[in-house]
Coordinates of C-alpha atoms in Angstrom, one line a residue:
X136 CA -3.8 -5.7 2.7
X137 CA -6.3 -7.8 0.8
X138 CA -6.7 -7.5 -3.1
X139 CA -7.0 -9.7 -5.8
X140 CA -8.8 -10.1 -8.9
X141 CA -11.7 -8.5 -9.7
X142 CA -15.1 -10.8 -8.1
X143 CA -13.1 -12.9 -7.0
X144 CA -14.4 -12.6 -2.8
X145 CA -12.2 -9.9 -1.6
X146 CA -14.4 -8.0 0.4
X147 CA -15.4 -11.7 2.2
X148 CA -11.7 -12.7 2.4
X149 CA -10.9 -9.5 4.3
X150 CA -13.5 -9.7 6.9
X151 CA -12.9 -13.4 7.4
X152 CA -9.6 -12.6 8.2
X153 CA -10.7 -10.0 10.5
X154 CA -13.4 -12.2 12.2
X155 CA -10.5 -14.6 12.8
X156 CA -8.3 -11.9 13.9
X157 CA -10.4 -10.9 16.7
X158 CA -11.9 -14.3 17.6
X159 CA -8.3 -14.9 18.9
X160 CA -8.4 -12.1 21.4
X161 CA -6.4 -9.2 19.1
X162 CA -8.1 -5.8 18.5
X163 CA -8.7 -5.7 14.9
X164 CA -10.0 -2.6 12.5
X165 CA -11.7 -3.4 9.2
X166 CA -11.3 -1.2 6.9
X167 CA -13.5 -1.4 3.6
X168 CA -14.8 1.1 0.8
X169 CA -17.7 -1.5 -0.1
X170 CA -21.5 -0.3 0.4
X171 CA -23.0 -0.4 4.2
X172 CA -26.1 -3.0 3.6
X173 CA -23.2 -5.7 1.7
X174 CA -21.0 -4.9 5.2
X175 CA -24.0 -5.5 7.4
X176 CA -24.9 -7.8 5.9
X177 CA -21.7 -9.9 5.4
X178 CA -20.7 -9.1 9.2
X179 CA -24.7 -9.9 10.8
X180 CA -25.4 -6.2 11.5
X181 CA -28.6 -6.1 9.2
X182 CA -31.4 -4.2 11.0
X183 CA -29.2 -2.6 13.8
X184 CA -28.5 1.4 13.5
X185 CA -25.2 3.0 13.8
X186 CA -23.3 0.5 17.0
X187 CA -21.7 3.5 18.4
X188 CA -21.0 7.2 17.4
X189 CA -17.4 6.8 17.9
X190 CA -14.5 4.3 19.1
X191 CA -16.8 3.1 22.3
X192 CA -15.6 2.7 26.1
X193 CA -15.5 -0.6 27.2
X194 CA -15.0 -2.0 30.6
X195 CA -11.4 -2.5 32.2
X196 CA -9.4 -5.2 30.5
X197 CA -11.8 -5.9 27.4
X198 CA -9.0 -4.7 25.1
X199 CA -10.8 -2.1 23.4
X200 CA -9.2 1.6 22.8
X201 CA -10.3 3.7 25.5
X202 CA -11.1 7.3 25.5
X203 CA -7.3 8.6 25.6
X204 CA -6.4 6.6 22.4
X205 CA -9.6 8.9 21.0
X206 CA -9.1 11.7 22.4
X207 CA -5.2 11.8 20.6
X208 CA -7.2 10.9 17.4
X209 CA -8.6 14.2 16.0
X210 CA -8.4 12.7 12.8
X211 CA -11.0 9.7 13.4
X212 CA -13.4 11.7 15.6
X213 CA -13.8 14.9 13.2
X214 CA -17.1 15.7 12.9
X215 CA -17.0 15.6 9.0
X216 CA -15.3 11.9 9.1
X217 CA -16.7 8.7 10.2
X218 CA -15.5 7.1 13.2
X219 CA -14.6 3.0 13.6
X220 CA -18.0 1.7 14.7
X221 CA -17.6 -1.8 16.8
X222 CA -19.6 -5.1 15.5
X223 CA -22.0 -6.2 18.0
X224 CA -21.7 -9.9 16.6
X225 CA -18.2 -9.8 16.7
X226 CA -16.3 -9.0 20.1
X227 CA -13.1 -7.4 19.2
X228 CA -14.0 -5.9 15.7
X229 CA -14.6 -2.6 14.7
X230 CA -15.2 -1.4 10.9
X231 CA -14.4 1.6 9.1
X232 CA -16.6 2.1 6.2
X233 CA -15.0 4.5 3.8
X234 CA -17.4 6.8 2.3
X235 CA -15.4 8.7 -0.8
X236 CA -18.0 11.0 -1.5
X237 CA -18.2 11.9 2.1
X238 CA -14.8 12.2 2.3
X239 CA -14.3 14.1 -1.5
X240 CA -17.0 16.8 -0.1
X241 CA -15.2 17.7 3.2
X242 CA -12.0 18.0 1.7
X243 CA -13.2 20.1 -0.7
X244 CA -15.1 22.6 1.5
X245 CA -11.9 22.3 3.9
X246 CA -9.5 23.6 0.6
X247 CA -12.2 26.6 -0.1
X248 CA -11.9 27.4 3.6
X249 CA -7.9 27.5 3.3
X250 CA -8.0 29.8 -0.3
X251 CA -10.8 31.8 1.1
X252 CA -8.8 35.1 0.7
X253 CA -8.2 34.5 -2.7
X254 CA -11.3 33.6 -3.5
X255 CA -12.3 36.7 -2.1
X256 CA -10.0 39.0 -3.8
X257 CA -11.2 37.0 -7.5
X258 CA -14.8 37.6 -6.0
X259 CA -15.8 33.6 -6.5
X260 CA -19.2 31.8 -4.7
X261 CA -17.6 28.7 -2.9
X262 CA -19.7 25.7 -3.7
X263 CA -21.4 24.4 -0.5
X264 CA -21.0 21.1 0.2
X265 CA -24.6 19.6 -1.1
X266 CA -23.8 20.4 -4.4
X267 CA -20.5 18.9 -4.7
X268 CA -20.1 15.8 -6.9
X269 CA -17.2 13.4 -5.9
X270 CA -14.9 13.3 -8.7
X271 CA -12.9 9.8 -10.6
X272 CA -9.8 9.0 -8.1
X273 CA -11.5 10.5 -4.9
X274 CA -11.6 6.7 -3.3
X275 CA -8.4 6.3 -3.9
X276 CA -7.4 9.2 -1.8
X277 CA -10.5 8.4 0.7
X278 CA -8.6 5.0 1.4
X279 CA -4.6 6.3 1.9
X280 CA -6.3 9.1 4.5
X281 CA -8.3 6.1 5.9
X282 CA -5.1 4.1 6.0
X283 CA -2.8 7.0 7.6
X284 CA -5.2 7.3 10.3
X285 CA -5.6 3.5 11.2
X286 CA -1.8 3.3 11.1
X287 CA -1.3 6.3 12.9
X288 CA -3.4 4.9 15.8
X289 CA -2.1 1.4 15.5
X290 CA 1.5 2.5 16.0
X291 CA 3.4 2.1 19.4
X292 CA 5.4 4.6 21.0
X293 CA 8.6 5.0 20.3
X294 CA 8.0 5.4 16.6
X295 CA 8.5 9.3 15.4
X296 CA 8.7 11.7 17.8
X297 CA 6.1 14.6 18.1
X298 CA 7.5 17.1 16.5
X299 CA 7.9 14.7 13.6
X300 CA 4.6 13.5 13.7
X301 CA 2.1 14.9 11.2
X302 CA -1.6 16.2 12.2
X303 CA -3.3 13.5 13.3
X304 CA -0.7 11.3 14.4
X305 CA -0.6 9.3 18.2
X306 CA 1.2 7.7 20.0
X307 CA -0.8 5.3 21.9
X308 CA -1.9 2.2 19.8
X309 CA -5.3 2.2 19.4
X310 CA -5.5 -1.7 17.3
X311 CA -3.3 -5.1 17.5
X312 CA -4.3 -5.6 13.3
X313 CA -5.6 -3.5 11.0
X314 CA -7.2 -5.3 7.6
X315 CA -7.5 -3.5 4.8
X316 CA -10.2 -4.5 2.1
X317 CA -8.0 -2.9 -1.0
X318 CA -9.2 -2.0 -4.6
X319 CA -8.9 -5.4 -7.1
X320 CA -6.0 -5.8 -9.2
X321 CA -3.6 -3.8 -10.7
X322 CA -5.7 -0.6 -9.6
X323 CA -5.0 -1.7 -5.5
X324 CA -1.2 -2.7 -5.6
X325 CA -0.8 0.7 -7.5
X326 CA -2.7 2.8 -5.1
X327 CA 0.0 1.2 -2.3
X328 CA 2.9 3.0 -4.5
X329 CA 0.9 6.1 -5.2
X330 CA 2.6 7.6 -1.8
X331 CA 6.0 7.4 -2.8
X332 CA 4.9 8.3 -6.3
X333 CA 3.4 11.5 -5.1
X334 CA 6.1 12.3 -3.0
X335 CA 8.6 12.2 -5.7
X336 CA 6.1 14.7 -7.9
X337 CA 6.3 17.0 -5.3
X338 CA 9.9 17.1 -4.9
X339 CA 10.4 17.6 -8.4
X340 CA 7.3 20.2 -8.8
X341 CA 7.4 22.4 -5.5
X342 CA 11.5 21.8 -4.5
X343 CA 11.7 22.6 -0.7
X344 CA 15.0 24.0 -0.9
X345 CA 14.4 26.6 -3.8
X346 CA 12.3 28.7 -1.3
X347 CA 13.8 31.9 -0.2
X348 CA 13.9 33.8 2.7
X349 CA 10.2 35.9 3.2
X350 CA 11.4 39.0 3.1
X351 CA 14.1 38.1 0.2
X352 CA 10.8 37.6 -1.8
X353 CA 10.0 41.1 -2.9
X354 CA 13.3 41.9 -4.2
X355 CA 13.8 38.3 -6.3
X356 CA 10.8 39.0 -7.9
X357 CA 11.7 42.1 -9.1
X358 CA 14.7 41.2 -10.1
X359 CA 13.9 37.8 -12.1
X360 CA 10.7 39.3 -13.3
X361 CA 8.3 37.3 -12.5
X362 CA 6.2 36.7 -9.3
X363 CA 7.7 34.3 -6.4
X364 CA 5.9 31.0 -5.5
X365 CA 3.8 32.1 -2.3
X366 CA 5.0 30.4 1.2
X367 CA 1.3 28.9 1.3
X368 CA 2.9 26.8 -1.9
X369 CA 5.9 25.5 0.4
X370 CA 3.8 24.8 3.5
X371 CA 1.0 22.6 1.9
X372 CA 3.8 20.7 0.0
X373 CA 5.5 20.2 2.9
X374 CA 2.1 19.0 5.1
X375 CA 1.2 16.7 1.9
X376 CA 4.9 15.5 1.9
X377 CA 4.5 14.4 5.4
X378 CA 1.0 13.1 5.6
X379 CA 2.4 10.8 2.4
X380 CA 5.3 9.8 4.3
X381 CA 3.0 8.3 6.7
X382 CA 1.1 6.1 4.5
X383 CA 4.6 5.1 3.0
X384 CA 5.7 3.9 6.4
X385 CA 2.7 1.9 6.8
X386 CA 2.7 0.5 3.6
X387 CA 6.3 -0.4 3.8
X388 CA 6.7 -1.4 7.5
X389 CA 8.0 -5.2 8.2
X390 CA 4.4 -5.8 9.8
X391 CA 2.3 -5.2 6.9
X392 CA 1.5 -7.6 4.0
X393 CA -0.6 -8.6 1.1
X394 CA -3.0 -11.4 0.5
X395 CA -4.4 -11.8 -3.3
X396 CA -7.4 -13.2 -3.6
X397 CA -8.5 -15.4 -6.5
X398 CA -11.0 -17.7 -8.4
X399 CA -9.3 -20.6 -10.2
X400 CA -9.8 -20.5 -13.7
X401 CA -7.5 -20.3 -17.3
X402 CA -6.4 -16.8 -16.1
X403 CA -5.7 -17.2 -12.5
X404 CA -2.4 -18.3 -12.6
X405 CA -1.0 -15.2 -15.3
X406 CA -2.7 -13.0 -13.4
X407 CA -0.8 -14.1 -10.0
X408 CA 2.2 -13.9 -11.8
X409 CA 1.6 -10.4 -12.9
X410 CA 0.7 -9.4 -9.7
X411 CA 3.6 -10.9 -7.4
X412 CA 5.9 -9.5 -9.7
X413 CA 4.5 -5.8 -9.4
X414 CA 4.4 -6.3 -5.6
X415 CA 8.1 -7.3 -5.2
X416 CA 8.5 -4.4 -8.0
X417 CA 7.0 -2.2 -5.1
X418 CA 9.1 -4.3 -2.4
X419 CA 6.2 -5.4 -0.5
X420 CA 6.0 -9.0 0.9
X421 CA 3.2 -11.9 -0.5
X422 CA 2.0 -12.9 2.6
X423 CA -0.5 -16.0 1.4
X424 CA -3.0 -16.3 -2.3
X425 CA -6.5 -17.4 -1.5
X426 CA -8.1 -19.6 -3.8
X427 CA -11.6 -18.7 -3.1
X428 CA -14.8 -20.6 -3.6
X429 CA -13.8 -23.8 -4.8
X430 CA -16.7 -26.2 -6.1
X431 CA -17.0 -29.8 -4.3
X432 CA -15.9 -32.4 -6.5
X433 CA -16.7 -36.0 -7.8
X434 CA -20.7 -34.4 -8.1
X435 CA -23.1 -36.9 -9.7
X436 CA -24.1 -33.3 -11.5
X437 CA -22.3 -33.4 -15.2
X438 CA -22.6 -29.6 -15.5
X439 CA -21.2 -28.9 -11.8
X440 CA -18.3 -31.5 -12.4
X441 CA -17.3 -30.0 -15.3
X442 CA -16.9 -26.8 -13.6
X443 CA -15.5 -28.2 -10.7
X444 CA -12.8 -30.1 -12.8
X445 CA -12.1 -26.8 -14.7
X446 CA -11.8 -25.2 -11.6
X447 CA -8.9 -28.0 -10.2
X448 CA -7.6 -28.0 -13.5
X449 CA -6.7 -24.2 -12.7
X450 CA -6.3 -25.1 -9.0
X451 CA -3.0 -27.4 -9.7
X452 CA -1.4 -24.5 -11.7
X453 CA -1.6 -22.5 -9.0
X454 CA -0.3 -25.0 -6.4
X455 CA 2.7 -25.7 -8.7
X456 CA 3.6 -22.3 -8.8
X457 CA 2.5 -21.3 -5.6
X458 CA 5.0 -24.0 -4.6
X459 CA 7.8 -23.3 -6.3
X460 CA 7.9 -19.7 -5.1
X461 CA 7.2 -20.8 -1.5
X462 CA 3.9 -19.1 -1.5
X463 CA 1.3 -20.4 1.0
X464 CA -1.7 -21.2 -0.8
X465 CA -5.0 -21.3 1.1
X466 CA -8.1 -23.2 -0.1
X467 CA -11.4 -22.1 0.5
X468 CA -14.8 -24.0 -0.4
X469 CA -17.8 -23.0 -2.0
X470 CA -20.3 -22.2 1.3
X471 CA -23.4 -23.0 -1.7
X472 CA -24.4 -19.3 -0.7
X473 CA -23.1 -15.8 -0.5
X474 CA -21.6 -15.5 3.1
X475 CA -23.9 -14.2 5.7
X476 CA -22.9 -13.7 9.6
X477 CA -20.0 -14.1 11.5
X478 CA -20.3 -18.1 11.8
X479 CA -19.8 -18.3 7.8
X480 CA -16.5 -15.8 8.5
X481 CA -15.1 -17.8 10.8
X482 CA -16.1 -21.2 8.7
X483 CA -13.9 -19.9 5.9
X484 CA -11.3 -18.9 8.2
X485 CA -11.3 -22.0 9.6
X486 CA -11.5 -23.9 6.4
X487 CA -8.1 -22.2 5.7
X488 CA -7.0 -23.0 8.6
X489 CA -5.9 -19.8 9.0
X490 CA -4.1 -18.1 12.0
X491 CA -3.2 -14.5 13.0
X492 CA -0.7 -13.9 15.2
X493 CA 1.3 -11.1 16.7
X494 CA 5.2 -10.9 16.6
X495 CA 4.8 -10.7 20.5
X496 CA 2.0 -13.2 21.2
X497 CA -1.6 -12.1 22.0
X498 CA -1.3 -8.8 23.5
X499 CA 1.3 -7.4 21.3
X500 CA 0.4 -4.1 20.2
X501 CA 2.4 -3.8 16.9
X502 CA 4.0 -5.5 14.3
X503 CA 1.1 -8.2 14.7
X504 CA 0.2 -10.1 10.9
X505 CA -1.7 -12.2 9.2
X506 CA -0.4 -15.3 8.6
X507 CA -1.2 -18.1 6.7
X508 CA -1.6 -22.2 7.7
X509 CA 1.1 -23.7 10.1
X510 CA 2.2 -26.1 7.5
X511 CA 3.1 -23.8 4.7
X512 CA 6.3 -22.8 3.0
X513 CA 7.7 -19.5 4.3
X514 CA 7.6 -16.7 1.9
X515 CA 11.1 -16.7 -0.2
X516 CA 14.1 -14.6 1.2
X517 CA 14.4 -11.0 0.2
X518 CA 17.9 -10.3 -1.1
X519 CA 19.3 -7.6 1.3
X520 CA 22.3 -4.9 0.4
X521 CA 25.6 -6.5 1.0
X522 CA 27.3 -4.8 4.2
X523 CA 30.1 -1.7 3.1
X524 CA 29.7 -2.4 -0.5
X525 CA 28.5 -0.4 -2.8
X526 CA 24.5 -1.6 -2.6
X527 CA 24.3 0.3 0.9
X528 CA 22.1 3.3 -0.1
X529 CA 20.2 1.0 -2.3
X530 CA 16.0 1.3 -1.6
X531 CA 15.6 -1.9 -3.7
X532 CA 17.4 -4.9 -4.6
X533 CA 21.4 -5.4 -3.8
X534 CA 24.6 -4.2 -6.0
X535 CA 26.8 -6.8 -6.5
X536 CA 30.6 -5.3 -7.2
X537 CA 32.3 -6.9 -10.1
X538 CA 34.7 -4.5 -10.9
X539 CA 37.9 -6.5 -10.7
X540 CA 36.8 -9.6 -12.8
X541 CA 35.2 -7.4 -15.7
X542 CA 34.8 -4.2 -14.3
X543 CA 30.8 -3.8 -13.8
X544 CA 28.6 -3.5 -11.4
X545 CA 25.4 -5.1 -11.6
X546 CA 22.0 -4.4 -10.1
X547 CA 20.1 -7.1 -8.5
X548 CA 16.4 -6.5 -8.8
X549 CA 13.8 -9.9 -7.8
X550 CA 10.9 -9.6 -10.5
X551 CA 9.9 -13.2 -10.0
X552 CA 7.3 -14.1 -12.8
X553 CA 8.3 -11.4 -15.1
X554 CA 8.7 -12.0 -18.4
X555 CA 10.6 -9.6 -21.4
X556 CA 7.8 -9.3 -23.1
X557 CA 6.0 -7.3 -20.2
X558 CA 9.3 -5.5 -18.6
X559 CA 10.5 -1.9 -19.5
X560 CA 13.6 -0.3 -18.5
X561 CA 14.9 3.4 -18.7
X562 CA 17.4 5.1 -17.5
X563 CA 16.8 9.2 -17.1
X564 CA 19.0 10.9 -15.4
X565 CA 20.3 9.6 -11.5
X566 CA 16.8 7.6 -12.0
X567 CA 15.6 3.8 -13.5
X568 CA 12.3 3.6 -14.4
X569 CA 11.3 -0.3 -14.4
X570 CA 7.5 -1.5 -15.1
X571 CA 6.7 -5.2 -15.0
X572 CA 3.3 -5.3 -17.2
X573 CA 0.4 -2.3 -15.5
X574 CA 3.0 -1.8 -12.6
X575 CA 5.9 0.6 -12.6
X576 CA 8.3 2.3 -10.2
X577 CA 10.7 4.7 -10.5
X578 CA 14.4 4.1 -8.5
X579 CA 16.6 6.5 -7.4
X580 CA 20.3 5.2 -8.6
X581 CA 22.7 4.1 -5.7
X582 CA 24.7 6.9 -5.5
X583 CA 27.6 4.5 -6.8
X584 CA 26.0 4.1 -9.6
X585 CA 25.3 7.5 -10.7
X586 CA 28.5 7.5 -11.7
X587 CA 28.1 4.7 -14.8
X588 CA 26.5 3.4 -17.6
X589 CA 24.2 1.1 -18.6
X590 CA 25.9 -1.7 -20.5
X591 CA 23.5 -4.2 -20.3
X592 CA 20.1 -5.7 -19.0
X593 CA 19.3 -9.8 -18.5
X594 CA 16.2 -11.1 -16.8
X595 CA 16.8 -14.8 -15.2
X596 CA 15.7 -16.6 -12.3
X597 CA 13.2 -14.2 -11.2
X598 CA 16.0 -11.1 -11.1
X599 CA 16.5 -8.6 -13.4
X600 CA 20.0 -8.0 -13.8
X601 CA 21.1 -4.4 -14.7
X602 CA 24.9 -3.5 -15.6
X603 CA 26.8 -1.0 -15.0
X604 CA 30.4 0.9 -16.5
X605 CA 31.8 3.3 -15.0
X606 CA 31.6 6.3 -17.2
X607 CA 35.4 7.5 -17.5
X608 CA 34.4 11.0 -16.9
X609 CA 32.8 10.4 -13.5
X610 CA 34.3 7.2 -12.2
X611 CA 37.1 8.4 -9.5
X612 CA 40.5 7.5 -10.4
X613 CA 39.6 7.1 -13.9
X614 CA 41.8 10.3 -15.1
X615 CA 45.0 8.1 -13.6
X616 CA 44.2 5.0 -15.9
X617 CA 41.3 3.6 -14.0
X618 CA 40.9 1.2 -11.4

């Protein structure tokens, strides 16, 4: 997943790291929302029609998917979706342009075709599909369906089986990496929790175990009154539910990460700050930050070496942090030019020195990532649940038991780079609401700690610490003098 701020070359970033992905033998998908002369452009393609109608054959041992892997796809080769098209200029690569209008209009004529009988019976004209105008949001949506279906293909069996797998879904793994140009900063790290988010609307809005028996229907609703929800209502909560579920799984699998993109300059480093914190908010892993287009220095220019010595200036407050939270930091120079072809791709790449790798080697077929220079810190250690305590059931984060020196539990949560002055903390219900500046997520309570109070709150280094009491009305054992 590549985001970052605004501008700053995120678009370029990702397809470098796809270029580089797929100049070392892995079969990589590009995934990108940005306009199709900018992508042909930025990838060589300009002048050359559509490569291919579809995920294309290729001869025996070439690596690309073959026609099984699109046959089991019905989700990339519908007729109303676009299909991955493979660069001609790039061996290996194949891009997936999203189109959210595109996408917006067939999901809207596909929801009039599934309420035709009731727009029937209320004697409505469905709107065809020329004069519907994509509506504010529809990319983000475009992008999670674009996601599910990459994921979806990219996955090896033994994942789900299928009768858990939702419409769509295969088996067969279709790509070694999948890159995913994302929206800039905060809007793209929030669209990667807007999954679980949804999910936990649904549950609350359209509860799957309030639905009754069909023919029980009739006679509740005469007796409370009022009419029953319809079954249609529990079915297409339940499909959304699971076509959510696997976007969450891709966003949260151990193979994917995030690399933010910026431009050194007085905000860069407050920004990065902001934004690592929502993403270990969010629990997903900083992978590498690319410092992008960085000016030659000791220029005989005045004007272009006092931007370049701005731009360092910047540069070393982003090493020092970058260091002290064992973040690999990759540098990229100025090409003098907007990037054009695959050579300038790979220049960058290799200006990074960057290399992607599978967990398997070359041919794996999953859990393959980006990874950033040789010589670079790893990525700091996520604190894990303690074994048979009580942070077992916890999503996020570890309990740490502290009941027999002062009779509290406390909730670990890493925020690195938060500050109070951006954090918020609420407690409704067997919920904790925590935001860290634009980002917020909402955590279901260990179960042990349903059963408590909050006492407390501290934020030090880079954890928020949460207390608990046990409430004396809940805790067990409490009724015989506590324990």
């Amino acid at each position: 997943m590549v985001t970052g701020a605004g501008g700053a070359g995120r678009t370029t970033v990702a397809a470098a790291t796809a270029c580089a992905a797929a100049g070392q033998g892995h079969r990589t998908l590009l995934l990108s929302a940005e306009s199709a002369p900018r992508l042909a452009a930025l990838l060589g393609a300009e002048g050359e029609g559509s490569t291919s109608t579809g995920v294309p054959n290729a001869a025996p041992g070439s690596g690309a998917p073959d026609a099984a892997s699109r046959s089991a796809a019905p989700d990339a080769a519908s007729s109303h979706r676009r299909a991955p098209e493979q660069v001609a200029a790039v061996p290996g690569l194949w891009l997936l342009r999203i189109d959210s209008g595109e996408e917006f209009r067939a999901q809207a004529v596909e929801l009039q075709q599934r309420g035709k009988a009731a727009l029937d019976l209320l004697g409505a004209a469905p709107l065809d599909e020329d004069e519907l105008t994509e509506l504010p949001g529809a990319g983000a949506f475009a992008l999670l369906r674009a996601l599910r279906t990459a994921h979806a293909t990219a996955e090896p069996d033994g994942g789900a089986g299928d009768a858990e797998r939702p419409e769509g879904s295969v088996g067969e793994s279709a790509w070694d990496i999948v890159v995913v140009d994302m929206p800039p900063t905060p809007d793209g790290l929030n669209l990667l929790a807007l999954p679980e988010q949804l999910r936990r609307y649904l549950r609350r809005l359209v509860p799957h175990e309030r639905q009754a028996a069909r023919a029980l229907r009739p006679v509740l609703a005469q007796l409370a009154g009022v009419p029953m929800p319809e079954q249609w209502l529990y079915d297409a909560s339940t499909r959304w539910s699971a076509e959510l579920a696997e976007v969450q799984r891709a966003v949260e699998s151990p193979a994917t990460v995030v690399r933010l993109v910026t431009e050194p300059g007085p905000l860069a480093a407050g920004a990065l700050r902001t934004a690592g914190a929502g993403l270990r908010l969010h629990g997903l892993e900083l992978e590498s930050v690319v410092a992008n287009r960085l000016l030659p220095v000791g220029s005989a220019d005045a004007w272009l070496a006092g931007l370049a010595g701005q731009q360092q200036a910047a540069l070393k407050e982003l090493r020092e942090k970058c260091e002290a939270e064992s973040i690999p930091l990759c540098e990229l120079p100025h090409l003098g030019r907007d990037p054009r072809g695959p050579e300038d791709l790979v220049a960058l790449a290799n200006a990074a020195r960057t290399a992607v790798t599978g967990a398997a080697g070359p041919g794996a077929r999953s859990g393959a990532r980006a990874t950033a220079p040789t010589d670079a810190a790893p990525a700091a250690p996520v604190p894990q649940p303690r074994e048979g305590g009580p942070g077992t059931d916890v999503a996020h984060g570890w309990v740490e038991d502290r009941l027999t020196e002062d009779g509290k539990l406390v909730w670990h949560l890493p925020l690195p780079g938060a500050t109070r002055e951006e954090l918020e903390l609420v407690r409704r219900g067997d919920e904790l609401t925590v935001g860290v500046g634009p980002y917020r997520r909402v955590l279901a309570l260990p179960s042990a700690l349903r059963r408590c109070r909050v006492s407390g709150a501290a934020l030090n280094g880079g954890a928020l610490r949460v207390r608990f009491t046990p409430d004396p009305g809940l805790w067990p054992g409490s009724g015989d003098g506590g324990q």
